PDB file of C-alpha atoms in Angstrom:
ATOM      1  CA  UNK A  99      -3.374   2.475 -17.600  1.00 40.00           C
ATOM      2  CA  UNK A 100      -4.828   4.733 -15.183  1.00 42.00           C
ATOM      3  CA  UNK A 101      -1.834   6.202 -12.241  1.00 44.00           C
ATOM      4  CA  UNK A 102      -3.691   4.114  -9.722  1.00 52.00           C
ATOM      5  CA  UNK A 103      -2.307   0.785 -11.037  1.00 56.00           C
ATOM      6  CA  UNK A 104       1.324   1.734 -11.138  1.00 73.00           C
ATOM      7  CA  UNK A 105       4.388   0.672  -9.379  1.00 82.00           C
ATOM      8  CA  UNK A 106       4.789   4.105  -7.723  1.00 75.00           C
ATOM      9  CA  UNK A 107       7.742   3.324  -5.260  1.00 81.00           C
ATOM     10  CA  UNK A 108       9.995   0.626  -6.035  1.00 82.00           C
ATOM     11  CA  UNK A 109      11.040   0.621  -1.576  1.00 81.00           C
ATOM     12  CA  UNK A 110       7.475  -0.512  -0.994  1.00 92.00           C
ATOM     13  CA  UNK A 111       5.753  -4.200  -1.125  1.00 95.00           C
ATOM     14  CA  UNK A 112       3.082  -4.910  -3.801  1.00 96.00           C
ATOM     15  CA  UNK A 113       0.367  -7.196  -4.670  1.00 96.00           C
ATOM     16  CA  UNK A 114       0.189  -8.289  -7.928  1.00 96.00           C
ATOM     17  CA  UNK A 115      -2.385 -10.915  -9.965  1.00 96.00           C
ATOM     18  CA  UNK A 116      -1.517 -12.277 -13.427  1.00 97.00           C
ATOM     19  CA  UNK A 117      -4.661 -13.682 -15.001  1.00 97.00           C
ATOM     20  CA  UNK A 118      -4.561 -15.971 -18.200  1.00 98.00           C
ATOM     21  CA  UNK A 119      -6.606 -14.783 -20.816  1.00 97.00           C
ATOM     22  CA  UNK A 120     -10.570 -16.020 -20.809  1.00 96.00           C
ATOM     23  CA  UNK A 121      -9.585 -17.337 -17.541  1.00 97.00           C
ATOM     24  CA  UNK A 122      -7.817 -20.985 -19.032  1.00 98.00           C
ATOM     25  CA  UNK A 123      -7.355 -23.292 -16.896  1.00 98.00           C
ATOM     26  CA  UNK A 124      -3.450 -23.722 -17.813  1.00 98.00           C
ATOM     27  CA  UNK A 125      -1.596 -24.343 -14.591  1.00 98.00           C
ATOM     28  CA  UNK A 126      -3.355 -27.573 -13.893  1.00 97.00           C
ATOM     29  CA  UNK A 127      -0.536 -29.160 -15.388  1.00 97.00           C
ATOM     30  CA  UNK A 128       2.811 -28.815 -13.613  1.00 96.00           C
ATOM     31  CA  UNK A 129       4.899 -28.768 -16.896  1.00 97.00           C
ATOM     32  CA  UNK A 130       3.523 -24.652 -17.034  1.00 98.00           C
ATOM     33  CA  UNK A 131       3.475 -24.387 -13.478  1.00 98.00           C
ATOM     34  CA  UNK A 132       6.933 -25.433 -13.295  1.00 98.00           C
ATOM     35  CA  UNK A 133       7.913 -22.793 -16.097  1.00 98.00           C
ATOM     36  CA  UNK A 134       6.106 -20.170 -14.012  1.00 98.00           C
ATOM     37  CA  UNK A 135       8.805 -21.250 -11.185  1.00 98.00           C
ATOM     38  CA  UNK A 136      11.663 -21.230 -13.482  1.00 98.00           C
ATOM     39  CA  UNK A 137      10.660 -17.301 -14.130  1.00 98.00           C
ATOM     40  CA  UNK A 138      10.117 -16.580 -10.576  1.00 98.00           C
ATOM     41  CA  UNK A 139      13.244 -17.937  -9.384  1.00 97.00           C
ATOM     42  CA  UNK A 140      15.378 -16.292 -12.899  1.00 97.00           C
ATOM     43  CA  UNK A 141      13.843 -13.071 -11.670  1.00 97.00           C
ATOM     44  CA  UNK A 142      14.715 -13.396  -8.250  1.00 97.00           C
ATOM     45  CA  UNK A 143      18.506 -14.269  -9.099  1.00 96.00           C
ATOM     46  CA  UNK A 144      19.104 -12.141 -12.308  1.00 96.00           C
ATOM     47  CA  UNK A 145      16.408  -8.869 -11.709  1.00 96.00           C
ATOM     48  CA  UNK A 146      16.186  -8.430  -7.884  1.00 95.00           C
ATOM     49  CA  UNK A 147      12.698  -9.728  -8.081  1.00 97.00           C
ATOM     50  CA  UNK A 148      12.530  -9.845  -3.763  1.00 97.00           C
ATOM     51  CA  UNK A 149       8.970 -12.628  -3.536  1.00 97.00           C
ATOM     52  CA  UNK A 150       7.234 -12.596  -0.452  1.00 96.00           C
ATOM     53  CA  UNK A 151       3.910 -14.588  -0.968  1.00 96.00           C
ATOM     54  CA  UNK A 152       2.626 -16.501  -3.603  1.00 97.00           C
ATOM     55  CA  UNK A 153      -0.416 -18.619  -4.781  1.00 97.00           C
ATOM     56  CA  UNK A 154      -0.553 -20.419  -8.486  1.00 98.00           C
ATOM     57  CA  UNK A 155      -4.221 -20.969  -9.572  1.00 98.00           C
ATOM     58  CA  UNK A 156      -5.435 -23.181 -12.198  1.00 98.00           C
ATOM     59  CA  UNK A 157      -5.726 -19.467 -13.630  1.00 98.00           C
ATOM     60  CA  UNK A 158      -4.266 -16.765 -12.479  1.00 98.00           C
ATOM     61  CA  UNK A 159      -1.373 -15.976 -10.066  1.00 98.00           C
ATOM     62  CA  UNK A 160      -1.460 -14.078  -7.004  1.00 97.00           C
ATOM     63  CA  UNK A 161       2.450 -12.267  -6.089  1.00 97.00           C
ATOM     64  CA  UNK A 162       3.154 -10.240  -3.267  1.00 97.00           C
ATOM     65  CA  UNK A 163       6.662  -8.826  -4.469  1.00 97.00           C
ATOM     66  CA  UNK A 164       8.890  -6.162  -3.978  1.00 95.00           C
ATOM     67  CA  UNK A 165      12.497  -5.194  -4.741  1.00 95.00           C
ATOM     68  CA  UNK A 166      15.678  -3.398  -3.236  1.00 90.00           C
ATOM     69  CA  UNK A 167      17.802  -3.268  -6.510  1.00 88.00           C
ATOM     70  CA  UNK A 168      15.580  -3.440  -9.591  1.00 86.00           C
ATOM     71  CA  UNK A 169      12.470  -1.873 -11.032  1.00 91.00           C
ATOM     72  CA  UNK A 170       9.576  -3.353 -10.435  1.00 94.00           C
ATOM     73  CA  UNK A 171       7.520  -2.226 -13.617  1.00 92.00           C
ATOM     74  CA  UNK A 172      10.499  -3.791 -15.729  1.00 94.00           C
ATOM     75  CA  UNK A 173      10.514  -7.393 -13.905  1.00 96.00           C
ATOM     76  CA  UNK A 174       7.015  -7.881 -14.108  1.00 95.00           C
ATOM     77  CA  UNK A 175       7.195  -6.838 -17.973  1.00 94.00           C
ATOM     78  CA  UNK A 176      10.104  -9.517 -18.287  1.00 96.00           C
ATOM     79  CA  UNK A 177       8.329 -12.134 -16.450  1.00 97.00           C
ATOM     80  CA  UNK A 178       5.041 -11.625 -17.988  1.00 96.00           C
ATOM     81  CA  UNK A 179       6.819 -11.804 -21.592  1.00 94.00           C
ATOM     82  CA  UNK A 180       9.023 -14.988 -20.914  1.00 97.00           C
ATOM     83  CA  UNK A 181       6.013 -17.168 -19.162  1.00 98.00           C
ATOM     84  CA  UNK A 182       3.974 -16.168 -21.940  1.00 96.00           C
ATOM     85  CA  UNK A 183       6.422 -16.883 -24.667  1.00 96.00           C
ATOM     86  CA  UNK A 184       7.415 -20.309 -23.077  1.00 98.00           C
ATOM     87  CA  UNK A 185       4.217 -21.283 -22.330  1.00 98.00           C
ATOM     88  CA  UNK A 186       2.971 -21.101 -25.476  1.00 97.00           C
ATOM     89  CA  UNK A 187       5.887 -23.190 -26.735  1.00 98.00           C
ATOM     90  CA  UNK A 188       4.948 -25.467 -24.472  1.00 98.00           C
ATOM     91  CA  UNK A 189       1.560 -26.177 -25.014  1.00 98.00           C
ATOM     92  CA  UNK A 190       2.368 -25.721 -29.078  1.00 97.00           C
ATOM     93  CA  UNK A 191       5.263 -28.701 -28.501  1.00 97.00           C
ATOM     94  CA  UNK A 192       2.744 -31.113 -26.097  1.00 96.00           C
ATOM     95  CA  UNK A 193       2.370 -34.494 -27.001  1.00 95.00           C
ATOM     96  CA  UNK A 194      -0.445 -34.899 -24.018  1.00 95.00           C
ATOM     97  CA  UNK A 195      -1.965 -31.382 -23.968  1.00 96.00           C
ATOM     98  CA  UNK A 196      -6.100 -32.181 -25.223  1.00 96.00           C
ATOM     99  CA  UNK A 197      -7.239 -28.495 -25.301  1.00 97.00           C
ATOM    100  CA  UNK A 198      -4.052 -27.465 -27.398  1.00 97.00           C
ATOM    101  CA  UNK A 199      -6.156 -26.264 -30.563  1.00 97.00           C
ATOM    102  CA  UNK A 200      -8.532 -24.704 -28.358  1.00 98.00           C
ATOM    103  CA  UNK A 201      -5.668 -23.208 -26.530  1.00 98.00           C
ATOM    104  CA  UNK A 202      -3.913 -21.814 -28.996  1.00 97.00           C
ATOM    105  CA  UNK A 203      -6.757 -20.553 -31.057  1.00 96.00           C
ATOM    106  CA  UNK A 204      -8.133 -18.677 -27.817  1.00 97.00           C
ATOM    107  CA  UNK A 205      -4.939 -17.172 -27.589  1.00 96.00           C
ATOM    108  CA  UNK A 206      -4.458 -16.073 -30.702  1.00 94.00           C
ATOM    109  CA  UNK A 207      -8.279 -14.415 -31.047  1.00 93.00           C
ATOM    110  CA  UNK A 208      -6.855 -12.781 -28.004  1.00 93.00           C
ATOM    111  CA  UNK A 209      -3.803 -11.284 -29.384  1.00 91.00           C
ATOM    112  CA  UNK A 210      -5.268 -10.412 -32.740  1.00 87.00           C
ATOM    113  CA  UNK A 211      -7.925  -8.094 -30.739  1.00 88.00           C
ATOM    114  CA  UNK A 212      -4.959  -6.459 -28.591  1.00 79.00           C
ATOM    115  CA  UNK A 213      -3.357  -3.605 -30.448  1.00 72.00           C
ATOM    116  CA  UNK A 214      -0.353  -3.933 -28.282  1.00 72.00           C
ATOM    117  CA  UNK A 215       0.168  -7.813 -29.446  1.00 71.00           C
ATOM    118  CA  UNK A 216       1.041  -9.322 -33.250  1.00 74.00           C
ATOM    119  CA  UNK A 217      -0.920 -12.752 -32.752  1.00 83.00           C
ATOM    120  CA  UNK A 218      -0.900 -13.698 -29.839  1.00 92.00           C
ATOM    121  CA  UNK A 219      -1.700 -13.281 -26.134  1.00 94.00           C
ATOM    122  CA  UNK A 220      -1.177 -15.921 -22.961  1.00 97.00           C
ATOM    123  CA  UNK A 221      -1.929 -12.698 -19.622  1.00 96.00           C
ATOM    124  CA  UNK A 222      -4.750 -10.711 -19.764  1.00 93.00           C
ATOM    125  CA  UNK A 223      -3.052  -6.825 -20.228  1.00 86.00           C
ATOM    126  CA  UNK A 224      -3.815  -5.718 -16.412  1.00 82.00           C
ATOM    127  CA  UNK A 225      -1.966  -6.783 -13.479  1.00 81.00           C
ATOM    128  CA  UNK A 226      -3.495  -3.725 -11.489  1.00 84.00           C
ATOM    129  CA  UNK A 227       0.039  -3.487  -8.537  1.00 93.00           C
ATOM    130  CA  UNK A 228      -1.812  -2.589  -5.791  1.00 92.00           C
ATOM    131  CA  UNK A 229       0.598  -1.071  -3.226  1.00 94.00           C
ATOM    132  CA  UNK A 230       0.887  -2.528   0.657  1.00 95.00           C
ATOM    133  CA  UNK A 231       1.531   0.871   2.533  1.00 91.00           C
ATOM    134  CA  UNK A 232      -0.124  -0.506   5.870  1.00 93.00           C
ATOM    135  CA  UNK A 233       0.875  -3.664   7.681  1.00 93.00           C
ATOM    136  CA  UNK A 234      -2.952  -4.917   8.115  1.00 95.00           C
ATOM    137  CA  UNK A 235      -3.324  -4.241   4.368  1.00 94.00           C
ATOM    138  CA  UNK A 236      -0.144  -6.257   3.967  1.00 95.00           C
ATOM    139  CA  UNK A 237      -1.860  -9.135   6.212  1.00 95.00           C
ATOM    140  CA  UNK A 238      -4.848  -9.162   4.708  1.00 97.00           C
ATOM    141  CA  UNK A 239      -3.151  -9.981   1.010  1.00 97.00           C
ATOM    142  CA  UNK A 240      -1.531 -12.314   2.515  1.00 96.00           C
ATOM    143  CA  UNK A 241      -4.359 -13.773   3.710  1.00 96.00           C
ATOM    144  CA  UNK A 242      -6.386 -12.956   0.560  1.00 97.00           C
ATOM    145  CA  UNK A 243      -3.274 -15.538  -1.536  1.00 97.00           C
ATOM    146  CA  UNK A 244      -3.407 -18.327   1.080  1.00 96.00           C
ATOM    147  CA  UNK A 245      -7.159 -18.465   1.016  1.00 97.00           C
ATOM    148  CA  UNK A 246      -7.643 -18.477  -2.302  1.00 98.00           C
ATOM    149  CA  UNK A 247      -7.404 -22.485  -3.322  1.00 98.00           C
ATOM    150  CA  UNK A 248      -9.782 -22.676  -0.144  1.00 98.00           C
ATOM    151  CA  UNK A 249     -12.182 -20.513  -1.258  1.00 98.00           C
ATOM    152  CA  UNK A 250     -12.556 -22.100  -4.287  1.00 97.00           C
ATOM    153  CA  UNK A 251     -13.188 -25.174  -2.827  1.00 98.00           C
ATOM    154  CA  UNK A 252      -9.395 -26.791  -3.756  1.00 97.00           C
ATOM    155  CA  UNK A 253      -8.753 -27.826  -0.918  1.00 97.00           C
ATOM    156  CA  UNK A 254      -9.931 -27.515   2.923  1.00 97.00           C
ATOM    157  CA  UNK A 255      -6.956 -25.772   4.495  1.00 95.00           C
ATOM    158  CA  UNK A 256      -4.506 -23.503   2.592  1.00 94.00           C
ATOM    159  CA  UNK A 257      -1.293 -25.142   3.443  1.00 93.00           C
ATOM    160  CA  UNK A 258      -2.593 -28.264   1.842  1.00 93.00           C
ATOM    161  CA  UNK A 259      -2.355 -26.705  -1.615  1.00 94.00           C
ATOM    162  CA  UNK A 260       0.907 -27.184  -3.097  1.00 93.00           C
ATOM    163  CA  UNK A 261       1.574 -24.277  -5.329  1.00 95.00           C
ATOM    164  CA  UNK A 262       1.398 -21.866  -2.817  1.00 94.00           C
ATOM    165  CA  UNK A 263       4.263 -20.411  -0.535  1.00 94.00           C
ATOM    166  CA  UNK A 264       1.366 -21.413   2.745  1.00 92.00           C
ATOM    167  CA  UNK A 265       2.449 -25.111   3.273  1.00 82.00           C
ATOM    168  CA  UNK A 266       6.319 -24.281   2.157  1.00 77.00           C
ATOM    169  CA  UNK A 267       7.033 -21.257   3.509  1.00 82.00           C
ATOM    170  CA  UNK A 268       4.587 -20.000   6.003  1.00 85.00           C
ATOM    171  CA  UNK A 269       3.598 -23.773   7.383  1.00 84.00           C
ATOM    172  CA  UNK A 270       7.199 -25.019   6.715  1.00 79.00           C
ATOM    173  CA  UNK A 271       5.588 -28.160   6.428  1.00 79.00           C
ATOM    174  CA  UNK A 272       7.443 -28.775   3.455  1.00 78.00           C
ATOM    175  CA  UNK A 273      10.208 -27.204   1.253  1.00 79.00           C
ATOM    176  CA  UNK A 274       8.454 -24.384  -1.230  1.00 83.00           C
ATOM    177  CA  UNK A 275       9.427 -24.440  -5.011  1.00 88.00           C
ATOM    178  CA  UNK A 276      10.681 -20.997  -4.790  1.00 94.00           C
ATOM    179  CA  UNK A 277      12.034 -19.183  -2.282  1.00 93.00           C
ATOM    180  CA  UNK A 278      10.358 -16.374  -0.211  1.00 94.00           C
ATOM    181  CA  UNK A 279      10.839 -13.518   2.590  1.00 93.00           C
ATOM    182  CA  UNK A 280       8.575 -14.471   5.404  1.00 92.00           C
ATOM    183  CA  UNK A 281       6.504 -11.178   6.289  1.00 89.00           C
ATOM    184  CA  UNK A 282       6.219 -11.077   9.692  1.00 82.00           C
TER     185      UNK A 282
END
């Protein structure tokens, strides 16, 4: 990985996207989502994990996170490891899941391809941190995860999508699944 997409200082604020291999459509059913939550709020408690914006796709994840007591690198390693492992059990243990052979094979191609996996593969490898050193870089990320279910056509205004920290955090329009640091 190439010095540009590192967690260089662990005092700053970064974006962060976590993208499900050949772009699956897993989170459209809250039983992952709500493992994705689990993680978030396990590394928040446990790691230091400080969140300050997020947006769950049907697809990928968008994080703005930082942290005052952990490492950054090592938290997003743990959280990409657990989701992935638990997922996966998850979709292998569904009773309801209709793409689960599909899934799983997809999965599987991907983690037989990937040196660094045995057999198996849920995030694509890159999260590429990108690092918020300017407050209108900062506000345009946030802007960039709020808009996203509204650019792709999801829904008309950003607090109306409900796995996002918009409507629950930002909007306070309802109470958020996990909690957040409001940037201000």
């Amino acid at each position: 990985m190439g010095r540009k997409y590192r967690f260089h200082d662990n005092s700053n604020l970064y974006f962060v996207t976590f993208t499900v291999v050949d772009w699956i459509d897993v989170f459209i059913r809250q039983e992952y989502v709500d493992i994705i939550y689990d993680s978030l709020k396990y590394c928040q408690k446990e790691k230091g994990l400080d969140l300050y914006a997020y947006c769950i796709m049907t697809n990928h994840i968008h994080l703005i996170i930082g942290t005052e007591n952990g490492v950054l690198s090592d938290i997003v390693r743990d959280f990409k490891s657990f989701t992935s492992r638990h997922i996966r059990k998850a979709i292998e243990n569904s009773t309801i899941e209709s793409r689960k052979s599909w899934m799983l094979k997809t999965m599987k191609d991907f983690g037989i391809k990937n040196g660094r996996n045995k057999d198996f593969q849920f995030w694509q490898q890159h999260n590429h941190p990108i690092e918020l050193d300017t407050n209108e870089f900062l506000d345009q990320r946030l802007n960039y995860i709020h808009q996203n279910p509204v650019k792709a056509g999801f829904v008309e205004n950003e607090e109306d999508w409900i796995n996002s920290s918009a409507a629950g955090d930002y909007y306070q329009i309802r109470k958020g699944q996990v909690e957040v640091i409001i940037i201000e």
